[in-house]
JSON list of C-alpha atoms in Angstrom, two decimals:
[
{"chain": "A", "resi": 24, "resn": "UNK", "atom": "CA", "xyz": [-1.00, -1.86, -17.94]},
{"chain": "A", "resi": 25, "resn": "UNK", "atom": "CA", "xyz": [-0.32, 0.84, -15.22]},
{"chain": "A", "resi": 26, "resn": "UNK", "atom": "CA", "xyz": [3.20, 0.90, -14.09]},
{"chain": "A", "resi": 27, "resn": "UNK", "atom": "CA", "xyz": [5.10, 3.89, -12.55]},
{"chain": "A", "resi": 28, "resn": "UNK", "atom": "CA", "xyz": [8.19, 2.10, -11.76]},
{"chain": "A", "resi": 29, "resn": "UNK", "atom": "CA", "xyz": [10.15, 1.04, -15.38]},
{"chain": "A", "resi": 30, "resn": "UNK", "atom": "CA", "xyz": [12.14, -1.94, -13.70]},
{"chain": "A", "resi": 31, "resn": "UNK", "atom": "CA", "xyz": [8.73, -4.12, -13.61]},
{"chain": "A", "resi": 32, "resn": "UNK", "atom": "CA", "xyz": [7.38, -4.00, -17.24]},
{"chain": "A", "resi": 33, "resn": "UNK", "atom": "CA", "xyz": [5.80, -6.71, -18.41]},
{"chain": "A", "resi": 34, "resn": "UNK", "atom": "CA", "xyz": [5.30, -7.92, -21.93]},
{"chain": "A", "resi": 35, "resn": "UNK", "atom": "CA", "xyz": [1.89, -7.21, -23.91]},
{"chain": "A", "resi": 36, "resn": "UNK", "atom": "CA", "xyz": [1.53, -8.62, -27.06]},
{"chain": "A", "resi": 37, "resn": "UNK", "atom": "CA", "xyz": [-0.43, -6.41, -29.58]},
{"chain": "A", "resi": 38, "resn": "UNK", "atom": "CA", "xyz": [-1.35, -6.48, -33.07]},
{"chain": "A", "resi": 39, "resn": "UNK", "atom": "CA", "xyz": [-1.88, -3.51, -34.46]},
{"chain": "A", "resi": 40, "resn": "UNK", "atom": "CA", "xyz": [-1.25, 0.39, -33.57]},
{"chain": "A", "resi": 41, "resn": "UNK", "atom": "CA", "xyz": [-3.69, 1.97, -35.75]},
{"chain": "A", "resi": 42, "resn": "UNK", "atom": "CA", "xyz": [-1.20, 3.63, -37.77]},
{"chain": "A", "resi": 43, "resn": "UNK", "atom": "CA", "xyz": [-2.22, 4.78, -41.21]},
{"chain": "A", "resi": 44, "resn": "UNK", "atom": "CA", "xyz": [-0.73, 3.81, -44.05]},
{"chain": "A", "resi": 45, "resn": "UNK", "atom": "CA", "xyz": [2.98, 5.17, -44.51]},
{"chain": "A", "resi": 46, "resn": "UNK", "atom": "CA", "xyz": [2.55, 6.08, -40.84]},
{"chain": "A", "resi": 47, "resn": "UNK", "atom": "CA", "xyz": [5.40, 4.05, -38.48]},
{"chain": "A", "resi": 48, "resn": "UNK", "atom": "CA", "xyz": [4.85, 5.90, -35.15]},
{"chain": "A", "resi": 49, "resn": "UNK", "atom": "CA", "xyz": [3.07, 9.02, -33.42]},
{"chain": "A", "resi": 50, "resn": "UNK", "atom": "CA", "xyz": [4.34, 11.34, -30.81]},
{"chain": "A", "resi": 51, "resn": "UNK", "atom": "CA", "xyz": [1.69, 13.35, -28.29]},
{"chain": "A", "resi": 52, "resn": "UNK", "atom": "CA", "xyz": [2.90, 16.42, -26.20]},
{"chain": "A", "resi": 53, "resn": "UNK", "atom": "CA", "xyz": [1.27, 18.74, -24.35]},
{"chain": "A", "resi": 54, "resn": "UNK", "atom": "CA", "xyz": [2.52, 22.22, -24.21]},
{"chain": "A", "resi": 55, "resn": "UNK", "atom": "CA", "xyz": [-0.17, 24.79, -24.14]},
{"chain": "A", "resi": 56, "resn": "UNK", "atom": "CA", "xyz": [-2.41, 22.16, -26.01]},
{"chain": "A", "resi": 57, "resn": "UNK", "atom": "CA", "xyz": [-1.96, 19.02, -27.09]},
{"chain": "A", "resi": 58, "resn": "UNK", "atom": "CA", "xyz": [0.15, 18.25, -30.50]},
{"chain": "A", "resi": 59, "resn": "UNK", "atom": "CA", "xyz": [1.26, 15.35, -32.30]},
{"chain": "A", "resi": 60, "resn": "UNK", "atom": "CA", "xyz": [4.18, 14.58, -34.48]},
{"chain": "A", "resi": 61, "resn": "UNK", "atom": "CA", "xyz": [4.88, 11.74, -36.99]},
{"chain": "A", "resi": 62, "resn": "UNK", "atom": "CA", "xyz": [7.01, 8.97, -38.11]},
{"chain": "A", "resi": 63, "resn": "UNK", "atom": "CA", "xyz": [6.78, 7.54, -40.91]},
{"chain": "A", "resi": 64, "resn": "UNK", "atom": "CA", "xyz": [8.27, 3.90, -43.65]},
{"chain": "A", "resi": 65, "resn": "UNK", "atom": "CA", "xyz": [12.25, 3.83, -43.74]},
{"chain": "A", "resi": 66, "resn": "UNK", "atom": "CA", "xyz": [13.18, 3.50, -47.24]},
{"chain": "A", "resi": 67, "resn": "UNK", "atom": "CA", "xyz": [16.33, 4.62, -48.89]},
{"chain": "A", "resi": 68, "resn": "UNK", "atom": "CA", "xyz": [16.62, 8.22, -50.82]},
{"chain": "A", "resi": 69, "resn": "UNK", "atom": "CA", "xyz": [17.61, 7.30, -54.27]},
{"chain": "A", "resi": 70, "resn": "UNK", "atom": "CA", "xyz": [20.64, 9.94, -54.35]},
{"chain": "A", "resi": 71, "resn": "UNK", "atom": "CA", "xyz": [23.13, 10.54, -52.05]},
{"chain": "A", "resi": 72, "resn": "UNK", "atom": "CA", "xyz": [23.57, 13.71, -49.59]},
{"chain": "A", "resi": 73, "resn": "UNK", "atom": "CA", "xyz": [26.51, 15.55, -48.57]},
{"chain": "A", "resi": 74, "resn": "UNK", "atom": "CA", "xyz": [26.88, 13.55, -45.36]},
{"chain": "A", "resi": 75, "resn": "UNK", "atom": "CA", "xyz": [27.02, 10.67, -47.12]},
{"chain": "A", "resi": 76, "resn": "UNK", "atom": "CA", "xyz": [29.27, 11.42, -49.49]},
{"chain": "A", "resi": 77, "resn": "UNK", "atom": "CA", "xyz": [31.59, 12.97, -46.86]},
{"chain": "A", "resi": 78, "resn": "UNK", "atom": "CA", "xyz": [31.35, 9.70, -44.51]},
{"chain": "A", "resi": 79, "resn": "UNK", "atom": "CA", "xyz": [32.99, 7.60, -48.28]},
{"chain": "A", "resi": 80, "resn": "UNK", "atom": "CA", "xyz": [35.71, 9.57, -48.48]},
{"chain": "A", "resi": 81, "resn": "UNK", "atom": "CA", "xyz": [36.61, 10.07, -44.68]},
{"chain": "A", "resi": 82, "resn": "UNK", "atom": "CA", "xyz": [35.89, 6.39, -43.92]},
{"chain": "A", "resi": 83, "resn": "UNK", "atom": "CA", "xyz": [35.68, 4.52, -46.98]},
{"chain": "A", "resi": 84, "resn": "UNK", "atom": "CA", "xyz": [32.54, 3.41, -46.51]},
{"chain": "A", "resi": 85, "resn": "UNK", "atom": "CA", "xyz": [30.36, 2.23, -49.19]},
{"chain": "A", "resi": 86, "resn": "UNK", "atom": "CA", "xyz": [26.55, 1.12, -47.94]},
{"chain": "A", "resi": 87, "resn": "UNK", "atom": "CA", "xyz": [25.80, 4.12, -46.20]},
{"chain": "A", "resi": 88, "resn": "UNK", "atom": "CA", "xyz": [22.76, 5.39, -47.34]},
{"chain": "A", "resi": 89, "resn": "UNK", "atom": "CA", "xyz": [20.14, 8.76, -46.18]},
{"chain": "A", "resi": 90, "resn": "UNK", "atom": "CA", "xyz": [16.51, 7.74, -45.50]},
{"chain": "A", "resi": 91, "resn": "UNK", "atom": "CA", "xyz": [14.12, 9.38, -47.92]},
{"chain": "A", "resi": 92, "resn": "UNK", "atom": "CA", "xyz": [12.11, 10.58, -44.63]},
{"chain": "A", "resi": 93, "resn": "UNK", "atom": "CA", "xyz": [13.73, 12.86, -41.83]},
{"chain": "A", "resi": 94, "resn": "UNK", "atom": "CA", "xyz": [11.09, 11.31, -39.66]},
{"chain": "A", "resi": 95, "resn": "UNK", "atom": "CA", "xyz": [11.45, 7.61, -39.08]},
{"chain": "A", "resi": 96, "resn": "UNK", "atom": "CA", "xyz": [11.24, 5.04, -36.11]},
{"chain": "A", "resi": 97, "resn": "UNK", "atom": "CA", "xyz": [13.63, 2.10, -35.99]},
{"chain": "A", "resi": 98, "resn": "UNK", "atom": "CA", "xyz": [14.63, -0.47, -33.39]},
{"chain": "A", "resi": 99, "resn": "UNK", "atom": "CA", "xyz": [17.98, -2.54, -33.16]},
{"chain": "A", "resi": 100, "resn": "UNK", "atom": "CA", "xyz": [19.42, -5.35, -30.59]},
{"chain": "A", "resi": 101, "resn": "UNK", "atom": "CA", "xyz": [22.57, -3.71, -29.46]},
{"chain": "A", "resi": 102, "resn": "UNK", "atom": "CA", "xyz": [23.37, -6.12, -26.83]},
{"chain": "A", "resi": 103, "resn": "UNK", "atom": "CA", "xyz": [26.53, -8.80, -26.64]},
{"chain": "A", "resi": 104, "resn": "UNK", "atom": "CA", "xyz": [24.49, -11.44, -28.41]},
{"chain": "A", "resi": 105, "resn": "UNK", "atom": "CA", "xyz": [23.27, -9.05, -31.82]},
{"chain": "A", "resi": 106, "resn": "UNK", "atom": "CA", "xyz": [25.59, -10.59, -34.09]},
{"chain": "A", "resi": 107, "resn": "UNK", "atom": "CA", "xyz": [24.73, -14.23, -32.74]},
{"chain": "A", "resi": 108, "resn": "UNK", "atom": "CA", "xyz": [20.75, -13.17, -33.33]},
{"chain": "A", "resi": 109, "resn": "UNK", "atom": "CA", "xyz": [21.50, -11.79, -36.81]},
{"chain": "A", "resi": 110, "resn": "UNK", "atom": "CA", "xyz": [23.37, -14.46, -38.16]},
{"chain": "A", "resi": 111, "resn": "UNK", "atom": "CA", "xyz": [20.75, -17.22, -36.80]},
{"chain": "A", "resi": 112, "resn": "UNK", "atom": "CA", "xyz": [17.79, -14.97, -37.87]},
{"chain": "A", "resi": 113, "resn": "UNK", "atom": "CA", "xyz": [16.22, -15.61, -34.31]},
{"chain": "A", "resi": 114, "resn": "UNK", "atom": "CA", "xyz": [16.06, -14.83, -31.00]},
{"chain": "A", "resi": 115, "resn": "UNK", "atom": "CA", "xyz": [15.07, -12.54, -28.27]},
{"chain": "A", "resi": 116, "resn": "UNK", "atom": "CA", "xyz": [17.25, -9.40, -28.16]},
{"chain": "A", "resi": 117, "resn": "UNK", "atom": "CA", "xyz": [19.25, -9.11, -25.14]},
{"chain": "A", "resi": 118, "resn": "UNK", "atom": "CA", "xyz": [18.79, -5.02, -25.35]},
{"chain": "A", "resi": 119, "resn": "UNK", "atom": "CA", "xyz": [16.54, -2.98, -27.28]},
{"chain": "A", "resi": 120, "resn": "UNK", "atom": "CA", "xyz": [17.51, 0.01, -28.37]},
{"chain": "A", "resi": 121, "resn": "UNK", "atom": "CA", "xyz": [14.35, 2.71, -29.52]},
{"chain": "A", "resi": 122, "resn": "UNK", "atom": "CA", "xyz": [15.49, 5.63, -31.76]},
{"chain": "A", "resi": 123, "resn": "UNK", "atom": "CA", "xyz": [13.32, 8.04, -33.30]},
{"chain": "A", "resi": 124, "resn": "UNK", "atom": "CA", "xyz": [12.56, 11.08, -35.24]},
{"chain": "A", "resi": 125, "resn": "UNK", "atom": "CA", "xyz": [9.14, 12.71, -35.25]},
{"chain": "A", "resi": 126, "resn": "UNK", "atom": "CA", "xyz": [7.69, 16.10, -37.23]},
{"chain": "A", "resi": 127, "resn": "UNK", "atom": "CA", "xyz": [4.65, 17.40, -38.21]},
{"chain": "A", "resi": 128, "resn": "UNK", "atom": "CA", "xyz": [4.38, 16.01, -41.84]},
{"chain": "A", "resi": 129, "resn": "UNK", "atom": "CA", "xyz": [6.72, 14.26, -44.37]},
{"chain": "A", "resi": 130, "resn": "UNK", "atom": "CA", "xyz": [9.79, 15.60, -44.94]},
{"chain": "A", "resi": 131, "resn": "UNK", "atom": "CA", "xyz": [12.68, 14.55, -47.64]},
{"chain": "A", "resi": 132, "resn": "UNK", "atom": "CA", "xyz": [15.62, 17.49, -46.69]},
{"chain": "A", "resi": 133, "resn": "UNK", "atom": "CA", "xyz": [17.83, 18.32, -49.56]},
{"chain": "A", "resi": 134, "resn": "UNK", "atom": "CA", "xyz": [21.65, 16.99, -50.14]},
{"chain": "A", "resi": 135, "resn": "UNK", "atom": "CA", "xyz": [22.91, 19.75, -48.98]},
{"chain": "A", "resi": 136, "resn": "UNK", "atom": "CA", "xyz": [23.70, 20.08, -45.21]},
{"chain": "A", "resi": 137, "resn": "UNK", "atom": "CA", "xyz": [23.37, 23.60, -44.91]},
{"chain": "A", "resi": 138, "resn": "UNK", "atom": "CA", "xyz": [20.36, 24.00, -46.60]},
{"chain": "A", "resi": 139, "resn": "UNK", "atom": "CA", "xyz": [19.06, 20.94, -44.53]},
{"chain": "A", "resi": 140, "resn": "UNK", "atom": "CA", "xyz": [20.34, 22.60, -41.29]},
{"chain": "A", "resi": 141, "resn": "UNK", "atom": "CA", "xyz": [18.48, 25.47, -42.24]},
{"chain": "A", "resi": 142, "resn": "UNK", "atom": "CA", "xyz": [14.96, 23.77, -43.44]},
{"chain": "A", "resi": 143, "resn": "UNK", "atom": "CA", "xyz": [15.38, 21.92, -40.18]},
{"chain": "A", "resi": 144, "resn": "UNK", "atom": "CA", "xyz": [15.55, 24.70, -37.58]},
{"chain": "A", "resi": 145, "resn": "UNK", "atom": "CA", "xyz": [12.29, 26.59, -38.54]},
{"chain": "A", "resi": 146, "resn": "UNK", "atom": "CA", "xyz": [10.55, 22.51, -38.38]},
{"chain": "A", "resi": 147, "resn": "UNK", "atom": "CA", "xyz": [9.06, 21.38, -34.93]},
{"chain": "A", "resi": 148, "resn": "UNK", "atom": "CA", "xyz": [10.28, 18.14, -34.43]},
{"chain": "A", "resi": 149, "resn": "UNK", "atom": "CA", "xyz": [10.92, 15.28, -31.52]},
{"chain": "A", "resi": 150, "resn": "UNK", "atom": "CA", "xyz": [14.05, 12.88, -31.43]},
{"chain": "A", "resi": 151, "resn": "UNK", "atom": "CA", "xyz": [13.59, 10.45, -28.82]},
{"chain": "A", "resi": 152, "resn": "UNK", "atom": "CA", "xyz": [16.16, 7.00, -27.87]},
{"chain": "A", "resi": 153, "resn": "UNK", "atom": "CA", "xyz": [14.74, 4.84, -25.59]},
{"chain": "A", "resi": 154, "resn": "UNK", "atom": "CA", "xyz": [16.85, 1.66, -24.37]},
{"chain": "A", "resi": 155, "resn": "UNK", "atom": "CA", "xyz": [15.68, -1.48, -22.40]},
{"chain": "A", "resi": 156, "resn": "UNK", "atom": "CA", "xyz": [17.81, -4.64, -21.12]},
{"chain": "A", "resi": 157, "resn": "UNK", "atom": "CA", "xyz": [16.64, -8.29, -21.00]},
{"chain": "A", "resi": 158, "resn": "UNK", "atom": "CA", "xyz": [16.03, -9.75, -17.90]},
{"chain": "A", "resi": 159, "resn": "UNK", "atom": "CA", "xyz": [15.44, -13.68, -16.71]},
{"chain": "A", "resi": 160, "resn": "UNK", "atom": "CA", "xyz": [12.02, -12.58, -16.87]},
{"chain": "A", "resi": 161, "resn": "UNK", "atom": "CA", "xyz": [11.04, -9.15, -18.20]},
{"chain": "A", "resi": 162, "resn": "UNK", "atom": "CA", "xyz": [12.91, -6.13, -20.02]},
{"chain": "A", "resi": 163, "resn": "UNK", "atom": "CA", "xyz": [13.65, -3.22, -17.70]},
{"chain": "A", "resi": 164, "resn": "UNK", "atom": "CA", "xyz": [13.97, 0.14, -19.06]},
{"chain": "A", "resi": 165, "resn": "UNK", "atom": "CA", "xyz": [17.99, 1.93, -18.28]},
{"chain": "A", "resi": 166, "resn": "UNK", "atom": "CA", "xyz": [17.57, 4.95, -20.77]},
{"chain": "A", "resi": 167, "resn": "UNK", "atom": "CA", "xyz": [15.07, 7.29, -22.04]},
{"chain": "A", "resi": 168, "resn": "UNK", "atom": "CA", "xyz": [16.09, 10.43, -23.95]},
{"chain": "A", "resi": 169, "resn": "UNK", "atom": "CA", "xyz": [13.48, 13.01, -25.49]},
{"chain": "A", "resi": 170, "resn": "UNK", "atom": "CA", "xyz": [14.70, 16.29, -27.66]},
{"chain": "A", "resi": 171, "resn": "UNK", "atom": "CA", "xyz": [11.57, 18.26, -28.32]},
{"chain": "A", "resi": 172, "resn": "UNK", "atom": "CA", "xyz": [11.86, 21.53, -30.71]},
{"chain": "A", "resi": 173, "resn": "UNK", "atom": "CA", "xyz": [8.62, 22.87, -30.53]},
{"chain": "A", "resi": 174, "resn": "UNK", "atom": "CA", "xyz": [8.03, 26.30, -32.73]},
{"chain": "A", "resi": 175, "resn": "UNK", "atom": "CA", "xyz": [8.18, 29.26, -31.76]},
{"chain": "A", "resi": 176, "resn": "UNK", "atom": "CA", "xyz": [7.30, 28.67, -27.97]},
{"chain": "A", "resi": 177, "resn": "UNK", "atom": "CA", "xyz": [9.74, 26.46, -27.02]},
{"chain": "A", "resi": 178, "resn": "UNK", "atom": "CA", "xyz": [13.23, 24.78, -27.15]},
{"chain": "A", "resi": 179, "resn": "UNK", "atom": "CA", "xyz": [13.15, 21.80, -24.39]},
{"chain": "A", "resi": 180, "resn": "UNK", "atom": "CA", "xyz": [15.68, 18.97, -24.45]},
{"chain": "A", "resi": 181, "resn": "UNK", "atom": "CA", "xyz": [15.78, 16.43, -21.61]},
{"chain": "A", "resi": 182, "resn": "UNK", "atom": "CA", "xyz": [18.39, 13.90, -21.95]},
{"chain": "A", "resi": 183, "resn": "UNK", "atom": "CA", "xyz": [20.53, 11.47, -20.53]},
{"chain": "A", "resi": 184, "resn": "UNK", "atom": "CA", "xyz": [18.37, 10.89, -17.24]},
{"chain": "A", "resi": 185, "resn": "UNK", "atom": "CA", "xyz": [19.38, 8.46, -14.66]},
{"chain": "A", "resi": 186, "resn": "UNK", "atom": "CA", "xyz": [17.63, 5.76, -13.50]},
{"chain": "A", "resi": 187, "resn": "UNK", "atom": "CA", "xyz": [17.00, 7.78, -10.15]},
{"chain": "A", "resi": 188, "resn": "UNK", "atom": "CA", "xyz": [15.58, 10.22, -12.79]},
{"chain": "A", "resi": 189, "resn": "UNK", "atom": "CA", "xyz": [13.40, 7.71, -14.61]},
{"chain": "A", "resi": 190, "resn": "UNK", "atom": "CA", "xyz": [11.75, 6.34, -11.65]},
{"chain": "A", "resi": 191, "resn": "UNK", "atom": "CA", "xyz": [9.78, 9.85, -11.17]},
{"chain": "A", "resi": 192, "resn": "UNK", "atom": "CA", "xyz": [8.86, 9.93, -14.97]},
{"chain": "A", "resi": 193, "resn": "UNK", "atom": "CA", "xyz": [5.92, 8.28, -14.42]},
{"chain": "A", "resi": 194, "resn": "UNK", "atom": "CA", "xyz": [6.72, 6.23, -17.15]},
{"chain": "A", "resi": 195, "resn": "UNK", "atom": "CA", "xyz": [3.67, 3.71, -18.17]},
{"chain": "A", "resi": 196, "resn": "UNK", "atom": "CA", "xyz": [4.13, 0.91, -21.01]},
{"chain": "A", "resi": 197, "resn": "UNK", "atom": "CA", "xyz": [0.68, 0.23, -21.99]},
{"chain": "A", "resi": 198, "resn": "UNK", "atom": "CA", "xyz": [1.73, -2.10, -25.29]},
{"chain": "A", "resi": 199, "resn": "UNK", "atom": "CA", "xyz": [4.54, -3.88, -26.11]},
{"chain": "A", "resi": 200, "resn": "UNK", "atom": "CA", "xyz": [5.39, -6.78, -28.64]},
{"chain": "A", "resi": 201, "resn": "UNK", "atom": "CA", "xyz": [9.18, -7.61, -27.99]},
{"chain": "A", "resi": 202, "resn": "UNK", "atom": "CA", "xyz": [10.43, -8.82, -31.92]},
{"chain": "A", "resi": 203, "resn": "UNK", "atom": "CA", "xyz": [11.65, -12.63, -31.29]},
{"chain": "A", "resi": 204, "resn": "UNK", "atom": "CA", "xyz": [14.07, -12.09, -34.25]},
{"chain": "A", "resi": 205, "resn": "UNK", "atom": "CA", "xyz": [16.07, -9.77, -35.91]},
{"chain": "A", "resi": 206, "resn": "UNK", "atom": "CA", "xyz": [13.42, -9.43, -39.29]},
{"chain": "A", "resi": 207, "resn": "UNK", "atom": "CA", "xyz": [10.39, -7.97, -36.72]},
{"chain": "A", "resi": 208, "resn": "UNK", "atom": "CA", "xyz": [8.77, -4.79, -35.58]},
{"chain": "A", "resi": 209, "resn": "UNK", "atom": "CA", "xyz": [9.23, -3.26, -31.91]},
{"chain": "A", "resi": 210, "resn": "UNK", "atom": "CA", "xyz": [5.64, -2.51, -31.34]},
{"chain": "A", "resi": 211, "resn": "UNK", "atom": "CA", "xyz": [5.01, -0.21, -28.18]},
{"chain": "A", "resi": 212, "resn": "UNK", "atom": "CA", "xyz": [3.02, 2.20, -26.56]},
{"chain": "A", "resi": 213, "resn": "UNK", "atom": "CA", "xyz": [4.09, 4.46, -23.73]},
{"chain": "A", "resi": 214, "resn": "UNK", "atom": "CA", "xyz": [3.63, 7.55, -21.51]},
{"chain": "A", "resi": 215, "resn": "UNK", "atom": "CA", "xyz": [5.63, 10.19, -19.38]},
{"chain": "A", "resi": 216, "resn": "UNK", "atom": "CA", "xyz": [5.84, 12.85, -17.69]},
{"chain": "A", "resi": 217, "resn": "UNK", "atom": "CA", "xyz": [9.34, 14.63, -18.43]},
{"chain": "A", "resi": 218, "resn": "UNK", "atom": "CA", "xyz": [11.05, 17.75, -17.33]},
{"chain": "A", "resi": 219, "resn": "UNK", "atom": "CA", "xyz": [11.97, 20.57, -19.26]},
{"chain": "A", "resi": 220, "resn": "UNK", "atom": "CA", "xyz": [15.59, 21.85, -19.32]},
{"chain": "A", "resi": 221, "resn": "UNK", "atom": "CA", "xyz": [18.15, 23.26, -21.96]},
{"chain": "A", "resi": 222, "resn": "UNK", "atom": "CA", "xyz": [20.49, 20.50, -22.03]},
{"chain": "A", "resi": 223, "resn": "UNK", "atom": "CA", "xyz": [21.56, 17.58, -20.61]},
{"chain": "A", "resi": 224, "resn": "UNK", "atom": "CA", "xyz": [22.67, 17.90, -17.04]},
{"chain": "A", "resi": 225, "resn": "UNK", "atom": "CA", "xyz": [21.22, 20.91, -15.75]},
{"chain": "A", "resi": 226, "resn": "UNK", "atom": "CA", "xyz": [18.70, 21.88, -13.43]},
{"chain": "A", "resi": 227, "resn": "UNK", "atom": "CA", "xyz": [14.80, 21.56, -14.72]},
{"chain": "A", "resi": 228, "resn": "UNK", "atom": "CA", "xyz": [13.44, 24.78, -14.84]},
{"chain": "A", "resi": 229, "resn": "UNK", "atom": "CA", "xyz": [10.27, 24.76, -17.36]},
{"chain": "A", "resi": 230, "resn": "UNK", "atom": "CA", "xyz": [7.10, 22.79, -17.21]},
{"chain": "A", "resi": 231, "resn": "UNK", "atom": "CA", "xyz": [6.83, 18.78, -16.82]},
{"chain": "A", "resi": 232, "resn": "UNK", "atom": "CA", "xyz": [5.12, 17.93, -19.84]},
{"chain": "A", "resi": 233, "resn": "UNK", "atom": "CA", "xyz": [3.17, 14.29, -20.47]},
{"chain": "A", "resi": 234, "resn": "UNK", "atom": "CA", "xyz": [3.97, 12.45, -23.62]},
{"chain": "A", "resi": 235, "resn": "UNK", "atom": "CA", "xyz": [2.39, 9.72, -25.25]},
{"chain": "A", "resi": 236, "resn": "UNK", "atom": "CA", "xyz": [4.67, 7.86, -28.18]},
{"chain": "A", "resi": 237, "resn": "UNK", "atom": "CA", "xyz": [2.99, 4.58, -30.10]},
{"chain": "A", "resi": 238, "resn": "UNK", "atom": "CA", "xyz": [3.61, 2.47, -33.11]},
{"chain": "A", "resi": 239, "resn": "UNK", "atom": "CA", "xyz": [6.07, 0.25, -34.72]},
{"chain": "A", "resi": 240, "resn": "UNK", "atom": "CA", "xyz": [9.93, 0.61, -35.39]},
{"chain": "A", "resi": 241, "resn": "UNK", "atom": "CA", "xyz": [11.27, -1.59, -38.13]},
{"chain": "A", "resi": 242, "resn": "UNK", "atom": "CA", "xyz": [14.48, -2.67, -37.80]},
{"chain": "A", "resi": 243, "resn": "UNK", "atom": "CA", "xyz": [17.43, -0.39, -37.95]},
{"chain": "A", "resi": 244, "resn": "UNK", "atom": "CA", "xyz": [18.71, -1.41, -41.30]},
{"chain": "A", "resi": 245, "resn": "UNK", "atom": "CA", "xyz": [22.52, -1.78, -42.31]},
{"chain": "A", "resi": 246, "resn": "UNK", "atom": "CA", "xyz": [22.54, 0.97, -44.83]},
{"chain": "A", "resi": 247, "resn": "UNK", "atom": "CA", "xyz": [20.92, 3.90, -42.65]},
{"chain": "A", "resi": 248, "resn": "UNK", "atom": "CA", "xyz": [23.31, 6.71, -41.57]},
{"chain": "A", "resi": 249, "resn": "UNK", "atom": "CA", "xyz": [22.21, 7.46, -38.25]}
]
């Protein structure tokens, strides 16, 4: 599929990404060369971190739980009719919402935050949150957000761009297997050309840079502290 416009994609039903094993989803950048980062299975860390433990006692929360992985890929329906779809097991989501996190191998951070913090800010990573809404007859993308913290030569964020913004993205879907209930995988495959900039909001001022993300997000599950 060759699209440049994201309010005409069209479904494409795939079967496999070619991920290896452990392996959820890839990100591509180009920035002086060409590099990829990784995502990989969402399982839950068999102790509890400080942020957890700080979300109990502020909120009372009990199920919350951190992902042995700080790079995962997960999909959830966060449209009007997600409860309806999760209690009925079925059904087509009436939004899908993309979030990501992508580095450059596996990486279990330690309970505590600092030291996380720390470990995390000499890592090149990605964090991207894509959303799309259900229409009669296709799902058009409304959001795409990319934070990219590549080591040592750059610090780009590009965030929150509106739709007059995504429409010179060049944004191409070349897979995409919409899950038809809550228990399936978001397969897709896409590419863009995004701005550089500092934050969200300002004026572009470094290099567009093409992107290429692909694989499969498993459900967001109910224990994950996002």
């Amino acid at each position: 599929m060759n699209r440049s416009l994201p309010n005409i994609l069209l479904l494409i039903s795939v079967s496999s990404c070619g991920a290896s094993e452990g392996q959820r989803a890839s990100l591509a950048y180009d920035v002086n060369g060409r590099r990829t980062l990784h995502a990989y299975d969402l399982k839950p860390a068999k102790s509890l971190g400080q942020a957890e433990i700080i979300a109990q006692r502020l909120y009372g929360t009990r199920n919350l739980q951190r992902p042995d992985e700080a790079y995962f890929c997960t999909s959830r329906d966060t449209g009007p009719d997600q409860y309806i779809n999760r209690r009925n097991q079925s059904g087509r989501p009436s939004k899908i919402f993309l979030a990501c996190r992508f580095g450059t191998s596996r990486w279990s951070p330690p309970a505590n935050l600092v030291e996380a913090a720390t470990e995390h800010a000499k890592r090149e990573s990605a964090v991207i949150r894509i959303e799309w809404d259900r229409l009669p007859d296709r799902y058009a993308l409304k959001r795409f957000e990319i934070e990219l913290d590549h080591r040592p030569a750059l610090d780009f964020r590009s965030q929150n761009l509106t739709e007059q913004e995504l429409s010179a993205l060049d944004i191409r879907v070349h897979e995409m297997t919409i899950p038809s209930s809550p228990q399936e995988d978001f397969i897709f495959h896409l590419t863009a050309r995004v701005p550089s900039r500092q934050n969200s909001g300002i004026k572009a001022v470094g290099p567009i840079i093409p992107v290429e993300i692909e694989g499969s997000a498993m459900p967001m599950p109910e224990w994950l502290l996002y």
